[in-house]
Amino acid sequence: MPRATLAITLPDEMWLAPVTRENPDATFRVLSALPAEDGAGVGLVEARGVPPDEMRSVVASSDALRDGDVLPADDGVLVQFETRTPTLLSATRSAKLPLDFPFEVEAGVARWTLTATHERLARLGDELDARGVDYRLERVDTGAREETDPLTDRQRDVLDAAADAGYYDEPRACSLTDVADDVGLAKSTVSGILHRAERALVHDHLD
């Protein structure tokens, strides 16, 4: 079964997004996280290289958190948190995909490792798209190089539809709105999917 690595750009409203971007040399690891019964999310984060007082200030001032405790730990702190809207957890739960813990967050980008079929990865992509979360498929390890594809099934389908319609012709034979109408998605959704697909192909070509 394929193992995929996704780079998830944390939405600005998530409490970890600003502190990880403001401390690019620090180390942040999400040790555990799970949805609560009332729709919230709870978890545990290890932070190294950030002063405890700064982490306490982040936790106390974040509108995204309903509760949080900063605890001392070796070479850093542990943050036990309860978030109001677990956007990423709800996406993985809807896609029925468990996350591998721990995972790191660096400069506002979380890197997930997932073991899943292409169909479930595509479903996760749909869930992230529906929530406006930017992501990139960095790697798919199938055990055979020839089977590796930097695109999700959905990205491939939309990219193929755009190419067939002449979106990449010079001059363009259709607009983004035309492509969106063809695939039955919102224009903003198609724009995001194509952007991530193009970026994935460029990175895959340069690697």
Short mmCIF file of N, CA and C in Angstrom, two decimals, residues 37-157:
data_model
loop_
_atom_site.label_atom_id
_atom_site.label_comp_id
_atom_site.label_asym_id
_atom_site.label_seq_id
_atom_site.Cartn_x
_atom_site.Cartn_y
_atom_site.Cartn_z
N GLU A 37 -15.74 14.82 21.60
CA GLU A 37 -17.13 14.49 21.31
C GLU A 37 -17.95 15.72 20.95
N ASP A 38 -17.57 16.89 21.45
CA ASP A 38 -18.37 18.09 21.22
C ASP A 38 -17.92 18.87 19.99
N GLY A 39 -17.11 18.25 19.15
CA GLY A 39 -16.68 18.93 17.93
C GLY A 39 -15.37 19.67 18.06
N ALA A 40 -14.80 19.71 19.26
CA ALA A 40 -13.50 20.34 19.46
C ALA A 40 -12.39 19.34 19.11
N GLY A 41 -11.15 19.75 19.30
CA GLY A 41 -10.02 18.86 19.09
C GLY A 41 -9.04 19.02 20.24
N VAL A 42 -8.45 17.93 20.68
CA VAL A 42 -7.48 17.99 21.76
C VAL A 42 -6.17 17.36 21.27
N GLY A 43 -5.07 17.81 21.86
CA GLY A 43 -3.79 17.27 21.41
C GLY A 43 -2.65 17.70 22.30
N LEU A 44 -1.46 17.24 21.92
CA LEU A 44 -0.24 17.51 22.66
C LEU A 44 0.87 17.88 21.68
N VAL A 45 1.51 19.02 21.92
CA VAL A 45 2.57 19.51 21.05
C VAL A 45 3.84 19.71 21.87
N GLU A 46 4.95 19.28 21.31
CA GLU A 46 6.26 19.52 21.91
C GLU A 46 6.94 20.67 21.16
N ALA A 47 7.42 21.66 21.90
CA ALA A 47 8.09 22.81 21.29
C ALA A 47 9.46 22.97 21.91
N ARG A 48 10.47 23.05 21.06
CA ARG A 48 11.84 23.27 21.52
C ARG A 48 12.41 24.49 20.80
N GLY A 49 13.08 25.31 21.56
CA GLY A 49 13.68 26.51 20.97
C GLY A 49 12.80 27.73 21.07
N VAL A 50 11.70 27.64 21.80
CA VAL A 50 10.81 28.78 22.03
C VAL A 50 10.74 29.03 23.53
N PRO A 51 10.96 30.25 23.98
CA PRO A 51 10.87 30.53 25.42
C PRO A 51 9.50 30.16 25.98
N PRO A 52 9.46 29.55 27.16
CA PRO A 52 8.17 29.16 27.76
C PRO A 52 7.19 30.33 27.87
N ASP A 53 7.71 31.51 28.22
CA ASP A 53 6.82 32.67 28.35
C ASP A 53 6.15 33.01 27.03
N GLU A 54 6.88 32.86 25.93
CA GLU A 54 6.29 33.14 24.62
C GLU A 54 5.19 32.14 24.30
N MET A 55 5.43 30.86 24.61
CA MET A 55 4.41 29.85 24.36
C MET A 55 3.18 30.10 25.22
N ARG A 56 3.38 30.51 26.46
CA ARG A 56 2.23 30.81 27.32
C ARG A 56 1.43 31.98 26.76
N SER A 57 2.13 32.97 26.22
CA SER A 57 1.46 34.12 25.62
C SER A 57 0.67 33.71 24.39
N VAL A 58 1.25 32.84 23.57
CA VAL A 58 0.57 32.36 22.37
C VAL A 58 -0.71 31.63 22.74
N VAL A 59 -0.60 30.73 23.71
CA VAL A 59 -1.76 29.94 24.13
C VAL A 59 -2.84 30.83 24.73
N ALA A 60 -2.42 31.78 25.56
CA ALA A 60 -3.39 32.64 26.25
C ALA A 60 -4.11 33.59 25.29
N SER A 61 -3.44 33.99 24.22
CA SER A 61 -4.01 35.01 23.33
C SER A 61 -4.70 34.44 22.10
N SER A 62 -4.60 33.14 21.87
CA SER A 62 -5.15 32.56 20.64
C SER A 62 -6.66 32.40 20.74
N ASP A 63 -7.37 32.97 19.76
CA ASP A 63 -8.82 32.80 19.69
C ASP A 63 -9.20 31.39 19.24
N ALA A 64 -8.24 30.67 18.63
CA ALA A 64 -8.52 29.33 18.13
C ALA A 64 -8.58 28.30 19.24
N LEU A 65 -7.98 28.61 20.39
CA LEU A 65 -7.92 27.65 21.49
C LEU A 65 -9.02 27.91 22.51
N ARG A 66 -9.62 26.83 22.97
CA ARG A 66 -10.59 26.93 24.04
C ARG A 66 -9.92 26.75 25.40
N ASP A 67 -8.81 26.01 25.40
CA ASP A 67 -8.05 25.78 26.63
C ASP A 67 -6.65 25.34 26.25
N GLY A 68 -5.70 25.56 27.15
CA GLY A 68 -4.33 25.14 26.89
C GLY A 68 -3.46 25.28 28.12
N ASP A 69 -2.53 24.35 28.27
CA ASP A 69 -1.58 24.37 29.37
C ASP A 69 -0.18 24.20 28.81
N VAL A 70 0.77 25.00 29.30
CA VAL A 70 2.17 24.91 28.90
C VAL A 70 2.94 24.28 30.04
N LEU A 71 3.55 23.12 29.78
CA LEU A 71 4.22 22.35 30.81
C LEU A 71 5.72 22.26 30.51
N PRO A 72 6.57 22.30 31.53
CA PRO A 72 8.01 22.17 31.29
C PRO A 72 8.36 20.78 30.82
N ALA A 73 9.38 20.70 29.95
CA ALA A 73 9.87 19.42 29.45
C ALA A 73 11.36 19.57 29.13
N ASP A 74 12.03 18.46 28.88
CA ASP A 74 13.45 18.51 28.56
C ASP A 74 13.67 19.35 27.31
N ASP A 75 14.53 20.38 27.44
CA ASP A 75 14.91 21.23 26.31
C ASP A 75 13.73 21.94 25.65
N GLY A 76 12.63 22.13 26.38
CA GLY A 76 11.51 22.81 25.76
C GLY A 76 10.27 22.75 26.63
N VAL A 77 9.12 22.78 25.96
CA VAL A 77 7.84 22.73 26.68
C VAL A 77 6.89 21.78 25.96
N LEU A 78 5.89 21.34 26.70
CA LEU A 78 4.77 20.59 26.13
C LEU A 78 3.52 21.45 26.25
N VAL A 79 2.73 21.47 25.19
CA VAL A 79 1.49 22.23 25.19
C VAL A 79 0.33 21.26 25.04
N GLN A 80 -0.47 21.14 26.09
CA GLN A 80 -1.72 20.40 26.01
C GLN A 80 -2.81 21.39 25.60
N PHE A 81 -3.47 21.12 24.49
CA PHE A 81 -4.39 22.13 23.96
C PHE A 81 -5.75 21.54 23.63
N GLU A 82 -6.71 22.43 23.59
CA GLU A 82 -8.07 22.10 23.14
C GLU A 82 -8.48 23.19 22.16
N THR A 83 -8.62 22.83 20.91
CA THR A 83 -8.94 23.80 19.87
C THR A 83 -10.43 23.82 19.58
N ARG A 84 -10.94 24.98 19.19
CA ARG A 84 -12.38 25.12 18.95
C ARG A 84 -12.81 24.43 17.66
N THR A 85 -12.02 24.59 16.61
CA THR A 85 -12.39 24.06 15.29
C THR A 85 -11.22 23.25 14.73
N PRO A 86 -11.23 21.93 14.91
CA PRO A 86 -10.12 21.09 14.43
C PRO A 86 -10.22 20.84 12.92
N THR A 87 -9.85 21.85 12.14
CA THR A 87 -10.03 21.79 10.68
C THR A 87 -9.34 20.58 10.07
N LEU A 88 -8.08 20.37 10.42
CA LEU A 88 -7.32 19.28 9.80
C LEU A 88 -7.78 17.92 10.31
N LEU A 89 -8.07 17.84 11.61
CA LEU A 89 -8.57 16.58 12.16
C LEU A 89 -9.89 16.18 11.53
N SER A 90 -10.75 17.15 11.32
CA SER A 90 -12.06 16.84 10.72
C SER A 90 -11.89 16.36 9.29
N ALA A 91 -10.88 16.88 8.58
CA ALA A 91 -10.63 16.43 7.20
C ALA A 91 -10.18 14.98 7.17
N THR A 92 -9.23 14.62 8.05
CA THR A 92 -8.75 13.23 8.07
C THR A 92 -9.84 12.29 8.56
N ARG A 93 -10.65 12.76 9.49
CA ARG A 93 -11.74 11.91 9.99
C ARG A 93 -12.76 11.66 8.90
N SER A 94 -13.12 12.69 8.14
CA SER A 94 -14.09 12.51 7.06
C SER A 94 -13.55 11.60 5.97
N ALA A 95 -12.21 11.67 5.75
CA ALA A 95 -11.58 10.82 4.74
C ALA A 95 -11.29 9.42 5.26
N LYS A 96 -11.53 9.21 6.58
CA LYS A 96 -11.27 7.92 7.22
C LYS A 96 -9.80 7.51 7.07
N LEU A 97 -8.92 8.48 7.32
CA LEU A 97 -7.48 8.25 7.23
C LEU A 97 -6.81 8.60 8.55
N PRO A 98 -6.20 7.64 9.23
CA PRO A 98 -5.48 7.95 10.47
C PRO A 98 -4.14 8.59 10.17
N LEU A 99 -3.73 9.53 11.02
CA LEU A 99 -2.43 10.17 10.89
C LEU A 99 -1.37 9.37 11.62
N ASP A 100 -0.13 9.43 11.11
CA ASP A 100 1.02 8.88 11.82
C ASP A 100 1.58 9.96 12.73
N PHE A 101 1.71 9.66 14.01
CA PHE A 101 2.31 10.58 14.96
C PHE A 101 3.66 10.03 15.41
N PRO A 102 4.59 10.95 15.79
CA PRO A 102 4.46 12.41 15.73
C PRO A 102 4.72 12.92 14.32
N PHE A 103 4.33 14.18 14.08
CA PHE A 103 4.73 14.84 12.84
C PHE A 103 5.19 16.25 13.18
N GLU A 104 6.06 16.78 12.34
CA GLU A 104 6.66 18.08 12.60
C GLU A 104 5.91 19.19 11.87
N VAL A 105 5.97 20.38 12.48
CA VAL A 105 5.44 21.59 11.85
C VAL A 105 6.58 22.59 11.79
N GLU A 106 6.89 23.06 10.59
CA GLU A 106 8.00 23.99 10.40
C GLU A 106 7.54 25.17 9.56
N ALA A 107 7.68 26.37 10.14
CA ALA A 107 7.33 27.61 9.43
C ALA A 107 5.91 27.55 8.86
N GLY A 108 4.98 27.04 9.65
CA GLY A 108 3.59 27.01 9.22
C GLY A 108 3.20 25.87 8.32
N VAL A 109 4.12 24.91 8.10
CA VAL A 109 3.84 23.78 7.23
C VAL A 109 4.00 22.48 8.02
N ALA A 110 2.94 21.68 8.04
CA ALA A 110 2.97 20.36 8.68
C ALA A 110 3.24 19.30 7.62
N ARG A 111 4.06 18.33 7.98
CA ARG A 111 4.35 17.22 7.06
C ARG A 111 3.77 15.93 7.62
N TRP A 112 2.82 15.41 6.87
CA TRP A 112 2.12 14.20 7.29
C TRP A 112 2.64 13.02 6.49
N THR A 113 2.74 11.88 7.15
CA THR A 113 3.01 10.62 6.48
C THR A 113 1.77 9.74 6.64
N LEU A 114 1.24 9.27 5.53
CA LEU A 114 -0.01 8.51 5.53
C LEU A 114 0.17 7.23 4.75
N THR A 115 -0.39 6.15 5.25
CA THR A 115 -0.43 4.89 4.53
C THR A 115 -1.86 4.68 4.06
N ALA A 116 -2.04 4.75 2.74
CA ALA A 116 -3.42 4.73 2.24
C ALA A 116 -3.43 4.40 0.75
N THR A 117 -4.60 4.01 0.29
CA THR A 117 -4.79 3.79 -1.14
C THR A 117 -4.88 5.14 -1.85
N HIS A 118 -4.72 5.10 -3.16
CA HIS A 118 -4.84 6.34 -3.94
C HIS A 118 -6.25 6.92 -3.79
N GLU A 119 -7.24 6.05 -3.68
CA GLU A 119 -8.62 6.53 -3.55
C GLU A 119 -8.81 7.31 -2.25
N ARG A 120 -8.26 6.80 -1.15
CA ARG A 120 -8.41 7.50 0.12
C ARG A 120 -7.59 8.79 0.16
N LEU A 121 -6.42 8.78 -0.48
CA LEU A 121 -5.64 10.01 -0.58
C LEU A 121 -6.42 11.06 -1.37
N ALA A 122 -7.07 10.62 -2.44
CA ALA A 122 -7.87 11.55 -3.24
C ALA A 122 -9.03 12.09 -2.42
N ARG A 123 -9.63 11.23 -1.59
CA ARG A 123 -10.72 11.68 -0.73
C ARG A 123 -10.23 12.71 0.28
N LEU A 124 -9.04 12.48 0.83
CA LEU A 124 -8.46 13.46 1.75
C LEU A 124 -8.22 14.78 1.03
N GLY A 125 -7.73 14.71 -0.21
CA GLY A 125 -7.55 15.93 -1.00
C GLY A 125 -8.85 16.68 -1.17
N ASP A 126 -9.94 15.95 -1.42
CA ASP A 126 -11.26 16.58 -1.55
C ASP A 126 -11.65 17.28 -0.25
N GLU A 127 -11.41 16.61 0.88
CA GLU A 127 -11.77 17.18 2.17
C GLU A 127 -10.95 18.43 2.47
N LEU A 128 -9.66 18.40 2.15
CA LEU A 128 -8.82 19.58 2.38
C LEU A 128 -9.22 20.72 1.45
N ASP A 129 -9.53 20.39 0.20
CA ASP A 129 -9.99 21.41 -0.75
C ASP A 129 -11.28 22.07 -0.25
N ALA A 130 -12.19 21.25 0.27
CA ALA A 130 -13.47 21.78 0.73
C ALA A 130 -13.30 22.74 1.90
N ARG A 131 -12.21 22.58 2.66
CA ARG A 131 -11.95 23.45 3.81
C ARG A 131 -10.99 24.58 3.48
N GLY A 132 -10.60 24.68 2.21
CA GLY A 132 -9.71 25.76 1.79
C GLY A 132 -8.29 25.61 2.29
N VAL A 133 -7.86 24.37 2.54
CA VAL A 133 -6.50 24.12 3.06
C VAL A 133 -5.56 23.85 1.90
N ASP A 134 -4.46 24.58 1.86
CA ASP A 134 -3.46 24.40 0.82
C ASP A 134 -2.54 23.24 1.20
N TYR A 135 -2.24 22.38 0.24
CA TYR A 135 -1.38 21.24 0.52
C TYR A 135 -0.63 20.84 -0.75
N ARG A 136 0.41 20.04 -0.56
CA ARG A 136 1.17 19.53 -1.69
C ARG A 136 1.57 18.10 -1.41
N LEU A 137 1.38 17.24 -2.37
CA LEU A 137 1.83 15.86 -2.26
C LEU A 137 3.32 15.82 -2.60
N GLU A 138 4.15 15.61 -1.60
CA GLU A 138 5.60 15.65 -1.80
C GLU A 138 6.17 14.34 -2.29
N ARG A 139 5.58 13.25 -1.85
CA ARG A 139 6.18 11.95 -2.18
C ARG A 139 5.13 10.85 -2.05
N VAL A 140 5.19 9.89 -2.97
CA VAL A 140 4.40 8.67 -2.86
C VAL A 140 5.36 7.51 -3.04
N ASP A 141 5.48 6.69 -2.02
CA ASP A 141 6.37 5.55 -2.06
C ASP A 141 5.55 4.28 -2.23
N THR A 142 5.62 3.71 -3.41
CA THR A 142 4.87 2.48 -3.69
C THR A 142 5.78 1.26 -3.72
N GLY A 143 7.08 1.49 -3.54
CA GLY A 143 8.02 0.39 -3.64
C GLY A 143 8.53 0.19 -5.05
N ALA A 144 8.00 0.96 -5.99
CA ALA A 144 8.45 0.86 -7.38
C ALA A 144 8.44 2.26 -7.97
N ARG A 145 9.56 2.69 -8.45
CA ARG A 145 9.70 4.06 -8.96
C ARG A 145 8.72 4.37 -10.08
N GLU A 146 8.47 3.39 -10.93
CA GLU A 146 7.62 3.68 -12.08
C GLU A 146 6.17 3.93 -11.69
N GLU A 147 5.77 3.55 -10.46
CA GLU A 147 4.40 3.76 -10.04
C GLU A 147 4.20 5.08 -9.31
N THR A 148 5.29 5.79 -9.05
CA THR A 148 5.18 7.03 -8.28
C THR A 148 4.53 8.13 -9.11
N ASP A 149 3.56 8.78 -8.53
CA ASP A 149 2.86 9.87 -9.21
C ASP A 149 2.77 11.04 -8.23
N PRO A 150 3.28 12.22 -8.59
CA PRO A 150 3.22 13.36 -7.67
C PRO A 150 1.82 13.94 -7.53
N LEU A 151 0.87 13.50 -8.36
CA LEU A 151 -0.47 14.06 -8.33
C LEU A 151 -1.46 13.09 -7.69
N THR A 152 -2.46 13.66 -7.01
CA THR A 152 -3.59 12.85 -6.56
C THR A 152 -4.48 12.58 -7.77
N ASP A 153 -5.38 11.61 -7.62
CA ASP A 153 -6.29 11.29 -8.73
C ASP A 153 -7.11 12.51 -9.13
N ARG A 154 -7.53 13.27 -8.13
CA ARG A 154 -8.36 14.43 -8.44
C ARG A 154 -7.56 15.50 -9.18
N GLN A 155 -6.34 15.73 -8.74
CA GLN A 155 -5.50 16.70 -9.43
C GLN A 155 -5.26 16.27 -10.88
N ARG A 156 -5.02 14.98 -11.08
CA ARG A 156 -4.80 14.47 -12.44
C ARG A 156 -6.04 14.67 -13.30
N ASP A 157 -7.22 14.38 -12.76
CA ASP A 157 -8.46 14.52 -13.53
C ASP A 157 -8.70 15.97 -13.94
#
